[in-house]
Structures are given as structure tokens and as C-alpha cells.
């Protein structure tokens, strides 16, 4: 999720904004196949009259963890629920709500289902974000596995990637 003003600023400074993806497309990571995030106070919940407060979801999730997670970090993440949904929806990725599969009495789990009722997975889920990144001046190269950083002193100036297609190595600066 890239802010086009950041991309424009980097480009004006002569920096090329690139995303190196190890897989063959933007739809190979586990997040492109998973069910979706549990979020609170989102526009999707409001539209369906299913709003869950940050406090309620926090108490449920932190209680379930038996204190094994960073509670402060969890709460900060949950407070960003509508911002997360907004990034997806505003960039063309449809979102909906999953059923209350665990009997919690609320629907916090979001999914990537469009108005047509079809759950988006794989490249279909993230392609709108990839398209927006490219339209805003970014470059995506697939089948590139980052293997080491290129440094000048303590400053990172690039990355060396393994080209998964032909086995060569490419240096990006």
C-alpha cells in the first residue's frame, strides 16, 4: 500500500520505487490466500450494521492470547482497522465480512468478497494494488529473491536479487 505522494517524491529525488517479488505474481504470498484480518470500527462493519468496538475486539483477542502477545501493540493495530480497510477499498480491492464462525457474538473478520459474492484470492486479490503501484510510477519485478543488501559504508544503496527464472543475480541500486 503505497502513497503516491511518497512515490512521486522519491522519483523527483531520482529514486526508482521498485517491488521485488519472489513469486511469479503478486498473488503467491500467504496473505493472498488467507481469510482476512480481524478489525474493529470499520466502514465495512458500519455499512452492514455490524460494528465491533476496538475495546471489545481487544478484550477478546488479548484474553484469548492469555497474555502471550504485546497488548499495547495489539491495541494500536486494532485502532487502525478502518485505515486498513480504507487502503484496500480505496484502491479497488473489495472487502466484506465473514460470518461469526467462532460464536463470539460479533463479526470482526473481514474478507475480500466483492458485491458479486465471490471471495478474491491469489492475484485477483492484490492485482488492483499492484496496478495502482505501477500507475503511480512504481516498478514490480516478479521472480526476484532478495539475497543481500548493497551498502556504501553504513548506508543501504541497493539489493542483490536472485533471478528465479534464469539463476543469475541482478544488482538493483
mmCIF file with all atom_site columns, N, CA and C in Angstrom, residues 37-41 45 49-64 78 97-110:
data_model
loop_
_atom_site.group_PDB
_atom_site.id
_atom_site.type_symbol
_atom_site.label_atom_id
_atom_site.label_alt_id
_atom_site.label_comp_id
_atom_site.label_asym_id
_atom_site.label_entity_id
_atom_site.label_seq_id
_atom_site.pdbx_PDB_ins_code
_atom_site.Cartn_x
_atom_site.Cartn_y
_atom_site.Cartn_z
_atom_site.occupancy
_atom_site.B_iso_or_equiv
_atom_site.pdbx_formal_charge
_atom_site.auth_seq_id
_atom_site.auth_comp_id
_atom_site.auth_asym_id
_atom_site.auth_atom_id
_atom_site.pdbx_PDB_model_num
ATOM 1   N N  . UNK A 1 37  ? -8.318  -10.161 7.712  1.00 0.00 ? 37  UNK A N  1
ATOM 2   C CA . UNK A 1 37  ? -7.974  -9.682  9.036  1.00 0.00 ? 37  UNK A CA 1
ATOM 3   C C  . UNK A 1 37  ? -9.181  -9.452  9.946  1.00 0.00 ? 37  UNK A C  1
ATOM 4   N N  . UNK A 1 38  ? -8.954  -9.588  11.255 1.00 0.00 ? 38  UNK A N  1
ATOM 5   C CA . UNK A 1 38  ? -9.958  -9.212  12.251 1.00 0.00 ? 38  UNK A CA 1
ATOM 6   C C  . UNK A 1 38  ? -9.716  -7.745  12.571 1.00 0.00 ? 38  UNK A C  1
ATOM 7   N N  . UNK A 1 39  ? -10.733 -6.907  12.350 1.00 0.00 ? 39  UNK A N  1
ATOM 8   C CA . UNK A 1 39  ? -10.600 -5.466  12.511 1.00 0.00 ? 39  UNK A CA 1
ATOM 9   C C  . UNK A 1 39  ? -11.793 -4.899  13.259 1.00 0.00 ? 39  UNK A C  1
ATOM 10  N N  . UNK A 1 40  ? -11.648 -3.685  13.788 1.00 0.00 ? 40  UNK A N  1
ATOM 11  C CA . UNK A 1 40  ? -12.714 -3.035  14.549 1.00 0.00 ? 40  UNK A CA 1
ATOM 12  C C  . UNK A 1 40  ? -13.032 -1.664  13.966 1.00 0.00 ? 40  UNK A C  1
ATOM 13  N N  . UNK A 1 41  ? -14.273 -1.240  14.189 1.00 0.00 ? 41  UNK A N  1
ATOM 14  C CA . UNK A 1 41  ? -14.729 0.105   13.806 1.00 0.00 ? 41  UNK A CA 1
ATOM 15  C C  . UNK A 1 41  ? -14.426 0.446   12.348 1.00 0.00 ? 41  UNK A C  1
ATOM 16  N N  . UNK A 1 45  ? -18.009 -2.741  8.410  1.00 0.00 ? 45  UNK A N  1
ATOM 17  C CA . UNK A 1 45  ? -18.890 -3.109  9.520  1.00 0.00 ? 45  UNK A CA 1
ATOM 18  C C  . UNK A 1 45  ? -20.044 -2.125  9.640  1.00 0.00 ? 45  UNK A C  1
ATOM 19  N N  . UNK A 1 49  ? -24.142 -2.683  9.520  1.00 0.00 ? 49  UNK A N  1
ATOM 20  C CA . UNK A 1 49  ? -24.660 -2.554  10.884 1.00 0.00 ? 49  UNK A CA 1
ATOM 21  C C  . UNK A 1 49  ? -24.111 -3.657  11.793 1.00 0.00 ? 49  UNK A C  1
ATOM 22  N N  . UNK A 1 50  ? -22.809 -3.906  11.672 1.00 0.00 ? 50  UNK A N  1
ATOM 23  C CA . UNK A 1 50  ? -22.131 -4.970  12.428 1.00 0.00 ? 50  UNK A CA 1
ATOM 24  C C  . UNK A 1 50  ? -20.879 -4.428  13.119 1.00 0.00 ? 50  UNK A C  1
ATOM 25  N N  . UNK A 1 51  ? -20.898 -3.167  13.527 1.00 0.00 ? 51  UNK A N  1
ATOM 26  C CA . UNK A 1 51  ? -19.699 -2.544  14.097 1.00 0.00 ? 51  UNK A CA 1
ATOM 27  C C  . UNK A 1 51  ? -19.264 -3.231  15.386 1.00 0.00 ? 51  UNK A C  1
ATOM 28  N N  . UNK A 1 52  ? -17.963 -3.460  15.492 1.00 0.00 ? 52  UNK A N  1
ATOM 29  C CA . UNK A 1 52  ? -17.329 -4.028  16.680 1.00 0.00 ? 52  UNK A CA 1
ATOM 30  C C  . UNK A 1 52  ? -16.364 -2.961  17.194 1.00 0.00 ? 52  UNK A C  1
ATOM 31  N N  . UNK A 1 53  ? -16.431 -2.654  18.471 1.00 0.00 ? 53  UNK A N  1
ATOM 32  C CA . UNK A 1 53  ? -15.535 -1.631  19.020 1.00 0.00 ? 53  UNK A CA 1
ATOM 33  C C  . UNK A 1 53  ? -14.119 -2.188  19.180 1.00 0.00 ? 53  UNK A C  1
ATOM 34  N N  . UNK A 1 54  ? -13.168 -1.270  19.178 1.00 0.00 ? 54  UNK A N  1
ATOM 35  C CA . UNK A 1 54  ? -11.768 -1.650  19.401 1.00 0.00 ? 54  UNK A CA 1
ATOM 36  C C  . UNK A 1 54  ? -11.646 -2.330  20.755 1.00 0.00 ? 54  UNK A C  1
ATOM 37  N N  . UNK A 1 55  ? -12.295 -1.766  21.768 1.00 0.00 ? 55  UNK A N  1
ATOM 38  C CA . UNK A 1 55  ? -12.186 -2.312  23.130 1.00 0.00 ? 55  UNK A CA 1
ATOM 39  C C  . UNK A 1 55  ? -12.724 -3.747  23.206 1.00 0.00 ? 55  UNK A C  1
ATOM 40  N N  . UNK A 1 56  ? -13.861 -3.993  22.574 1.00 0.00 ? 56  UNK A N  1
ATOM 41  C CA . UNK A 1 56  ? -14.453 -5.339  22.610 1.00 0.00 ? 56  UNK A CA 1
ATOM 42  C C  . UNK A 1 56  ? -13.555 -6.357  21.907 1.00 0.00 ? 56  UNK A C  1
ATOM 43  N N  . UNK A 1 57  ? -13.056 -5.993  20.725 1.00 0.00 ? 57  UNK A N  1
ATOM 44  C CA . UNK A 1 57  ? -12.192 -6.923  19.993 1.00 0.00 ? 57  UNK A CA 1
ATOM 45  C C  . UNK A 1 57  ? -10.872 -7.121  20.724 1.00 0.00 ? 57  UNK A C  1
ATOM 46  N N  . UNK A 1 58  ? -10.341 -6.040  21.299 1.00 0.00 ? 58  UNK A N  1
ATOM 47  C CA . UNK A 1 58  ? -9.101  -6.137  22.056 1.00 0.00 ? 58  UNK A CA 1
ATOM 48  C C  . UNK A 1 58  ? -9.253  -7.098  23.242 1.00 0.00 ? 58  UNK A C  1
ATOM 49  N N  . UNK A 1 59  ? -10.316 -6.913  24.026 1.00 0.00 ? 59  UNK A N  1
ATOM 50  C CA . UNK A 1 59  ? -10.532 -7.783  25.188 1.00 0.00 ? 59  UNK A CA 1
ATOM 51  C C  . UNK A 1 59  ? -10.643 -9.241  24.768 1.00 0.00 ? 59  UNK A C  1
ATOM 52  N N  . UNK A 1 60  ? -11.332 -9.486  23.675 1.00 0.00 ? 60  UNK A N  1
ATOM 53  C CA . UNK A 1 60  ? -11.482 -10.854 23.177 1.00 0.00 ? 60  UNK A CA 1
ATOM 54  C C  . UNK A 1 60  ? -10.139 -11.436 22.738 1.00 0.00 ? 60  UNK A C  1
ATOM 55  N N  . UNK A 1 61  ? -9.417  -10.691 21.894 1.00 0.00 ? 61  UNK A N  1
ATOM 56  C CA . UNK A 1 61  ? -8.162  -11.216 21.350 1.00 0.00 ? 61  UNK A CA 1
ATOM 57  C C  . UNK A 1 61  ? -7.081  -11.334 22.421 1.00 0.00 ? 61  UNK A C  1
ATOM 58  N N  . UNK A 1 62  ? -6.959  -10.314 23.277 1.00 0.00 ? 62  UNK A N  1
ATOM 59  C CA . UNK A 1 62  ? -5.933  -10.367 24.312 1.00 0.00 ? 62  UNK A CA 1
ATOM 60  C C  . UNK A 1 62  ? -6.262  -11.461 25.329 1.00 0.00 ? 62  UNK A C  1
ATOM 61  N N  . UNK A 1 63  ? -7.531  -11.587 25.663 1.00 0.00 ? 63  UNK A N  1
ATOM 62  C CA . UNK A 1 63  ? -7.938  -12.651 26.580 1.00 0.00 ? 63  UNK A CA 1
ATOM 63  C C  . UNK A 1 63  ? -7.639  -14.026 26.013 1.00 0.00 ? 63  UNK A C  1
ATOM 64  N N  . UNK A 1 64  ? -7.900  -14.200 24.725 1.00 0.00 ? 64  UNK A N  1
ATOM 65  C CA . UNK A 1 64  ? -7.628  -15.485 24.079 1.00 0.00 ? 64  UNK A CA 1
ATOM 66  C C  . UNK A 1 64  ? -6.133  -15.801 24.103 1.00 0.00 ? 64  UNK A C  1
ATOM 67  N N  . UNK A 1 78  ? -5.316  -2.680  16.273 1.00 0.00 ? 78  UNK A N  1
ATOM 68  C CA . UNK A 1 78  ? -6.775  -2.688  16.170 1.00 0.00 ? 78  UNK A CA 1
ATOM 69  C C  . UNK A 1 78  ? -7.333  -1.282  15.948 1.00 0.00 ? 78  UNK A C  1
ATOM 70  N N  . UNK A 1 97  ? -17.510 -8.955  5.154  1.00 0.00 ? 97  UNK A N  1
ATOM 71  C CA . UNK A 1 97  ? -17.350 -9.539  6.482  1.00 0.00 ? 97  UNK A CA 1
ATOM 72  C C  . UNK A 1 97  ? -17.618 -11.031 6.445  1.00 0.00 ? 97  UNK A C  1
ATOM 73  N N  . UNK A 1 98  ? -16.829 -11.774 7.187  1.00 0.00 ? 98  UNK A N  1
ATOM 74  C CA . UNK A 1 98  ? -17.066 -13.209 7.343  1.00 0.00 ? 98  UNK A CA 1
ATOM 75  C C  . UNK A 1 98  ? -18.163 -13.418 8.387  1.00 0.00 ? 98  UNK A C  1
ATOM 76  N N  . UNK A 1 99  ? -18.751 -14.583 8.376  1.00 0.00 ? 99  UNK A N  1
ATOM 77  C CA . UNK A 1 99  ? -19.747 -14.911 9.389  1.00 0.00 ? 99  UNK A CA 1
ATOM 78  C C  . UNK A 1 99  ? -19.069 -15.048 10.752 1.00 0.00 ? 99  UNK A C  1
ATOM 79  N N  . UNK A 1 100 ? -19.840 -15.037 11.822 1.00 0.00 ? 100 UNK A N  1
ATOM 80  C CA . UNK A 1 100 ? -19.319 -15.225 13.177 1.00 0.00 ? 100 UNK A CA 1
ATOM 81  C C  . UNK A 1 100 ? -19.078 -16.717 13.380 1.00 0.00 ? 100 UNK A C  1
ATOM 82  N N  . UNK A 1 101 ? -17.997 -17.214 12.816 1.00 0.00 ? 101 UNK A N  1
ATOM 83  C CA . UNK A 1 101 ? -17.720 -18.651 12.816 1.00 0.00 ? 101 UNK A CA 1
ATOM 84  C C  . UNK A 1 101 ? -17.353 -19.198 14.195 1.00 0.00 ? 101 UNK A C  1
ATOM 85  N N  . UNK A 1 102 ? -16.941 -18.339 15.111 1.00 0.00 ? 102 UNK A N  1
ATOM 86  C CA . UNK A 1 102 ? -16.496 -18.804 16.421 1.00 0.00 ? 102 UNK A CA 1
ATOM 87  C C  . UNK A 1 102 ? -17.511 -18.553 17.524 1.00 0.00 ? 102 UNK A C  1
ATOM 88  N N  . UNK A 1 103 ? -18.687 -18.066 17.179 1.00 0.00 ? 103 UNK A N  1
ATOM 89  C CA . UNK A 1 103 ? -19.720 -17.827 18.176 1.00 0.00 ? 103 UNK A CA 1
ATOM 90  C C  . UNK A 1 103 ? -19.377 -16.735 19.165 1.00 0.00 ? 103 UNK A C  1
ATOM 91  N N  . UNK A 1 104 ? -18.665 -15.722 18.717 1.00 0.00 ? 104 UNK A N  1
ATOM 92  C CA . UNK A 1 104 ? -18.233 -14.639 19.606 1.00 0.00 ? 104 UNK A CA 1
ATOM 93  C C  . UNK A 1 104 ? -19.323 -13.587 19.812 1.00 0.00 ? 104 UNK A C  1
ATOM 94  N N  . UNK A 1 105 ? -20.331 -13.580 18.938 1.00 0.00 ? 105 UNK A N  1
ATOM 95  C CA . UNK A 1 105 ? -21.387 -12.585 19.055 1.00 0.00 ? 105 UNK A CA 1
ATOM 96  C C  . UNK A 1 105 ? -21.122 -11.321 18.260 1.00 0.00 ? 105 UNK A C  1
ATOM 97  N N  . UNK A 1 106 ? -20.067 -11.334 17.446 1.00 0.00 ? 106 UNK A N  1
ATOM 98  C CA . UNK A 1 106 ? -19.768 -10.189 16.585 1.00 0.00 ? 106 UNK A CA 1
ATOM 99  C C  . UNK A 1 106 ? -18.989 -10.662 15.357 1.00 0.00 ? 106 UNK A C  1
ATOM 100 N N  . UNK A 1 107 ? -18.958 -9.802  14.361 1.00 0.00 ? 107 UNK A N  1
ATOM 101 C CA . UNK A 1 107 ? -18.262 -10.122 13.109 1.00 0.00 ? 107 UNK A CA 1
ATOM 102 C C  . UNK A 1 107 ? -17.097 -9.161  12.908 1.00 0.00 ? 107 UNK A C  1
ATOM 103 N N  . UNK A 1 108 ? -15.912 -9.588  13.308 1.00 0.00 ? 108 UNK A N  1
ATOM 104 C CA . UNK A 1 108 ? -14.709 -8.764  13.159 1.00 0.00 ? 108 UNK A CA 1
ATOM 105 C C  . UNK A 1 108 ? -13.889 -9.178  11.944 1.00 0.00 ? 108 UNK A C  1
ATOM 106 N N  . UNK A 1 109 ? -13.964 -10.462 11.576 1.00 0.00 ? 109 UNK A N  1
ATOM 107 C CA . UNK A 1 109 ? -13.144 -10.961 10.468 1.00 0.00 ? 109 UNK A CA 1
ATOM 108 C C  . UNK A 1 109 ? -13.649 -10.427 9.140  1.00 0.00 ? 109 UNK A C  1
ATOM 109 N N  . UNK A 1 110 ? -12.774 -9.746  8.437  1.00 0.00 ? 110 UNK A N  1
ATOM 110 C CA . UNK A 1 110 ? -13.077 -9.227  7.105  1.00 0.00 ? 110 UNK A CA 1
ATOM 111 C C  . UNK A 1 110 ? -12.621 -10.238 6.062  1.00 0.00 ? 110 UNK A C  1
#
